[in-house]
CSV table of N, CA and C in Angstrom, one decimal:
chain,number,residue,atom,x,y,z
A,45,UNK,N,153.8,101.6,-97.7
A,45,UNK,CA,153.6,102.5,-98.8
A,45,UNK,C,153.5,101.7,-100.1
A,46,UNK,N,152.5,102.0,-100.9
A,46,UNK,CA,152.4,101.4,-102.2
A,46,UNK,C,153.3,102.0,-103.2
A,47,UNK,N,153.8,101.1,-104.1
A,47,UNK,CA,154.6,101.5,-105.2
A,47,UNK,C,153.7,101.4,-106.4
A,48,UNK,N,153.7,102.4,-107.3
A,48,UNK,CA,152.9,102.4,-108.4
A,48,UNK,C,153.6,102.0,-109.7
A,49,UNK,N,152.9,101.3,-110.5
A,49,UNK,CA,153.4,100.9,-111.8
A,49,UNK,C,152.6,101.6,-112.9
A,50,UNK,N,153.2,102.2,-113.8
A,50,UNK,CA,152.6,102.9,-114.9
A,50,UNK,C,152.9,102.2,-116.2
A,51,UNK,N,151.8,102.1,-117.0
A,51,UNK,CA,152.1,101.7,-118.4
A,51,UNK,C,151.0,102.2,-119.3
A,52,UNK,N,151.2,102.1,-120.5
A,52,UNK,CA,150.2,102.5,-121.5
A,52,UNK,C,149.8,101.3,-122.4
A,53,UNK,N,148.5,101.3,-122.7
A,53,UNK,CA,147.9,100.2,-123.5
A,53,UNK,C,147.4,100.7,-124.8
A,54,UNK,N,147.7,100.1,-125.9
A,54,UNK,CA,147.1,100.4,-127.2
A,54,UNK,C,146.1,99.3,-127.5
A,55,UNK,N,144.8,99.7,-127.6
A,55,UNK,CA,143.8,98.7,-127.9
A,55,UNK,C,143.8,98.4,-129.4
A,56,UNK,N,143.1,97.4,-129.9
A,56,UNK,CA,143.0,97.1,-131.3
A,56,UNK,C,142.4,98.2,-132.1
A,57,UNK,N,141.6,99.1,-131.5
A,57,UNK,CA,141.1,100.2,-132.2
A,57,UNK,C,142.1,101.4,-132.3
A,58,UNK,N,143.3,101.2,-131.7
A,58,UNK,CA,144.3,102.3,-131.7
A,58,UNK,C,144.1,103.3,-130.6
A,59,UNK,N,143.2,103.0,-129.7
A,59,UNK,CA,143.0,103.9,-128.5
A,59,UNK,C,144.2,103.7,-127.5
A,60,UNK,N,144.7,104.8,-127.0
A,60,UNK,CA,145.8,104.7,-126.0
A,60,UNK,C,145.1,104.9,-124.6
A,61,UNK,N,145.4,104.0,-123.7
A,61,UNK,CA,144.9,104.0,-122.3
A,61,UNK,C,146.0,104.0,-121.4
A,62,UNK,N,146.1,105.0,-120.5
A,62,UNK,CA,147.2,105.1,-119.5
A,62,UNK,C,146.7,104.4,-118.3
A,63,UNK,N,147.5,103.5,-117.7
A,63,UNK,CA,147.1,102.7,-116.6
A,63,UNK,C,148.1,102.9,-115.4
A,64,UNK,N,147.6,103.0,-114.2
A,64,UNK,CA,148.4,103.0,-113.0
A,64,UNK,C,147.9,101.9,-112.1
A,65,UNK,N,148.8,101.1,-111.6
A,65,UNK,CA,148.5,99.9,-110.8
A,65,UNK,C,149.4,99.8,-109.7
A,66,UNK,N,149.0,99.3,-108.5
A,66,UNK,CA,149.8,99.3,-107.3
A,66,UNK,C,150.4,98.0,-107.1
A,67,UNK,N,150.2,97.0,-107.9
A,67,UNK,CA,150.8,95.6,-107.6
A,67,UNK,C,152.2,95.5,-108.3
A,68,UNK,N,153.2,95.3,-107.6
A,68,UNK,CA,154.5,95.2,-108.1
A,68,UNK,C,154.9,93.8,-108.6
A,69,UNK,N,154.0,92.8,-108.3
A,69,UNK,CA,154.4,91.4,-108.5
A,69,UNK,C,153.9,90.9,-109.9
A,70,UNK,N,153.3,91.7,-110.7
A,70,UNK,CA,152.8,91.2,-112.0
A,70,UNK,C,153.4,92.1,-113.0
A,71,UNK,N,153.5,91.5,-114.2
A,71,UNK,CA,154.0,92.3,-115.4
A,71,UNK,C,152.9,93.2,-115.9
A,72,UNK,N,153.3,94.2,-116.7
A,72,UNK,CA,152.3,95.0,-117.3
A,72,UNK,C,151.4,94.2,-118.2
A,73,UNK,N,151.9,93.2,-118.9
A,73,UNK,CA,151.0,92.4,-119.8
A,73,UNK,C,150.0,91.6,-119.0
A,74,UNK,N,150.3,91.1,-117.8
A,74,UNK,CA,149.4,90.4,-117.0
A,74,UNK,C,148.3,91.3,-116.4
A,75,UNK,N,148.7,92.5,-116.0
A,75,UNK,CA,147.8,93.5,-115.5
A,75,UNK,C,146.8,93.9,-116.6
A,76,UNK,N,147.4,94.2,-117.7
A,76,UNK,CA,146.5,94.7,-118.9
A,76,UNK,C,145.5,93.6,-119.2
A,77,UNK,N,145.9,92.3,-119.2
A,77,UNK,CA,145.0,91.2,-119.5
A,77,UNK,C,143.9,91.2,-118.5
A,78,UNK,N,144.2,91.4,-117.3
A,78,UNK,CA,143.1,91.4,-116.2
A,78,UNK,C,142.2,92.6,-116.5
A,79,UNK,N,142.7,93.7,-116.9
A,79,UNK,CA,141.9,94.9,-117.1
A,79,UNK,C,141.0,94.9,-118.3
A,80,UNK,N,141.5,94.3,-119.4
A,80,UNK,CA,140.9,94.4,-120.7
A,80,UNK,C,140.3,93.1,-121.2
A,81,UNK,N,140.5,92.0,-120.6
A,81,UNK,CA,140.0,90.7,-121.2
A,81,UNK,C,138.5,90.6,-121.3
A,82,UNK,N,137.8,91.2,-120.4
A,82,UNK,CA,136.3,91.1,-120.5
A,82,UNK,C,135.8,91.9,-121.6
A,83,UNK,N,136.5,93.0,-122.0
A,83,UNK,CA,136.0,93.8,-123.1
A,83,UNK,C,136.5,93.4,-124.5
A,84,UNK,N,137.6,92.6,-124.5
A,84,UNK,CA,138.2,92.1,-125.8
A,84,UNK,C,138.3,90.6,-125.8
A,85,UNK,N,137.2,89.9,-126.3
A,85,UNK,CA,137.2,88.5,-126.3
A,85,UNK,C,138.4,87.8,-127.0
A,86,UNK,N,139.1,88.5,-127.9
A,86,UNK,CA,140.2,87.9,-128.6
A,86,UNK,C,141.4,87.6,-127.7
A,87,UNK,N,141.4,88.2,-126.6
A,87,UNK,CA,142.4,88.0,-125.6
A,87,UNK,C,142.1,86.7,-124.8
A,88,UNK,N,142.9,85.7,-125.0
A,88,UNK,CA,142.7,84.4,-124.4
A,88,UNK,C,143.6,84.3,-123.2
A,89,UNK,N,144.8,84.9,-123.2
A,89,UNK,CA,145.7,84.9,-122.1
A,89,UNK,C,146.6,86.2,-122.1
A,90,UNK,N,147.3,86.4,-121.1
A,90,UNK,CA,148.2,87.6,-121.1
A,90,UNK,C,149.3,87.4,-122.2
A,91,UNK,N,149.6,86.2,-122.6
A,91,UNK,CA,150.6,86.0,-123.6
A,91,UNK,C,150.2,86.6,-125.0
A,92,UNK,N,148.9,86.9,-125.2
A,92,UNK,CA,148.4,87.5,-126.4
A,92,UNK,C,148.8,88.9,-126.5
A,93,UNK,N,149.3,89.5,-125.5
A,93,UNK,CA,149.7,90.9,-125.4
A,93,UNK,C,151.1,91.1,-125.8
A,94,UNK,N,151.4,92.2,-126.5
A,94,UNK,CA,152.8,92.5,-126.9
A,94,UNK,C,153.3,93.6,-126.0
A,95,UNK,N,154.4,93.5,-125.4
A,95,UNK,CA,155.0,94.6,-124.6
A,95,UNK,C,156.0,95.3,-125.5
A,96,UNK,N,155.8,96.6,-125.7
A,96,UNK,CA,156.6,97.4,-126.6
A,96,UNK,C,157.4,98.5,-125.7
A,97,UNK,N,158.6,98.6,-126.0
A,97,UNK,CA,159.5,99.7,-125.4
A,97,UNK,C,160.2,99.1,-124.2
A,98,UNK,N,161.2,99.8,-123.8
A,98,UNK,CA,162.0,99.3,-122.6
A,98,UNK,C,161.2,99.5,-121.3
A,99,UNK,N,161.5,98.7,-120.4
A,99,UNK,CA,160.9,98.9,-119.0
A,99,UNK,C,159.5,98.3,-118.9
A,100,UNK,N,159.1,97.5,-119.8
A,100,UNK,CA,157.8,96.8,-119.7
A,100,UNK,C,156.7,97.9,-119.6
A,101,UNK,N,156.7,99.0,-120.4
A,101,UNK,CA,155.8,100.1,-120.1
A,101,UNK,C,154.8,100.4,-121.2
A,102,UNK,N,154.8,99.6,-122.3
A,102,UNK,CA,153.8,99.8,-123.3
A,102,UNK,C,153.3,98.5,-123.8
A,103,UNK,N,152.0,98.3,-123.7
A,103,UNK,CA,151.4,97.0,-124.0
A,103,UNK,C,150.4,97.2,-125.1
A,104,UNK,N,150.4,96.3,-126.1
A,104,UNK,CA,149.4,96.4,-127.2
A,104,UNK,C,148.9,95.0,-127.5
A,105,UNK,N,147.7,95.1,-128.2
A,105,UNK,CA,147.1,93.8,-128.6
A,105,UNK,C,146.3,94.0,-129.8
């Protein structure tokens, strides 16, 4: 059975994107980098993302 990870991403334009992912071995920042790096060239690594809120559940860049 897959376990789902939920988090919200705020893009540089202020757009909120809700994400659901099934991999439990990566942080929300690493998953968000994989999802958004191709569309936002300013992202060079997952370390460029900020995790906001408790529980690793809101990522912004």
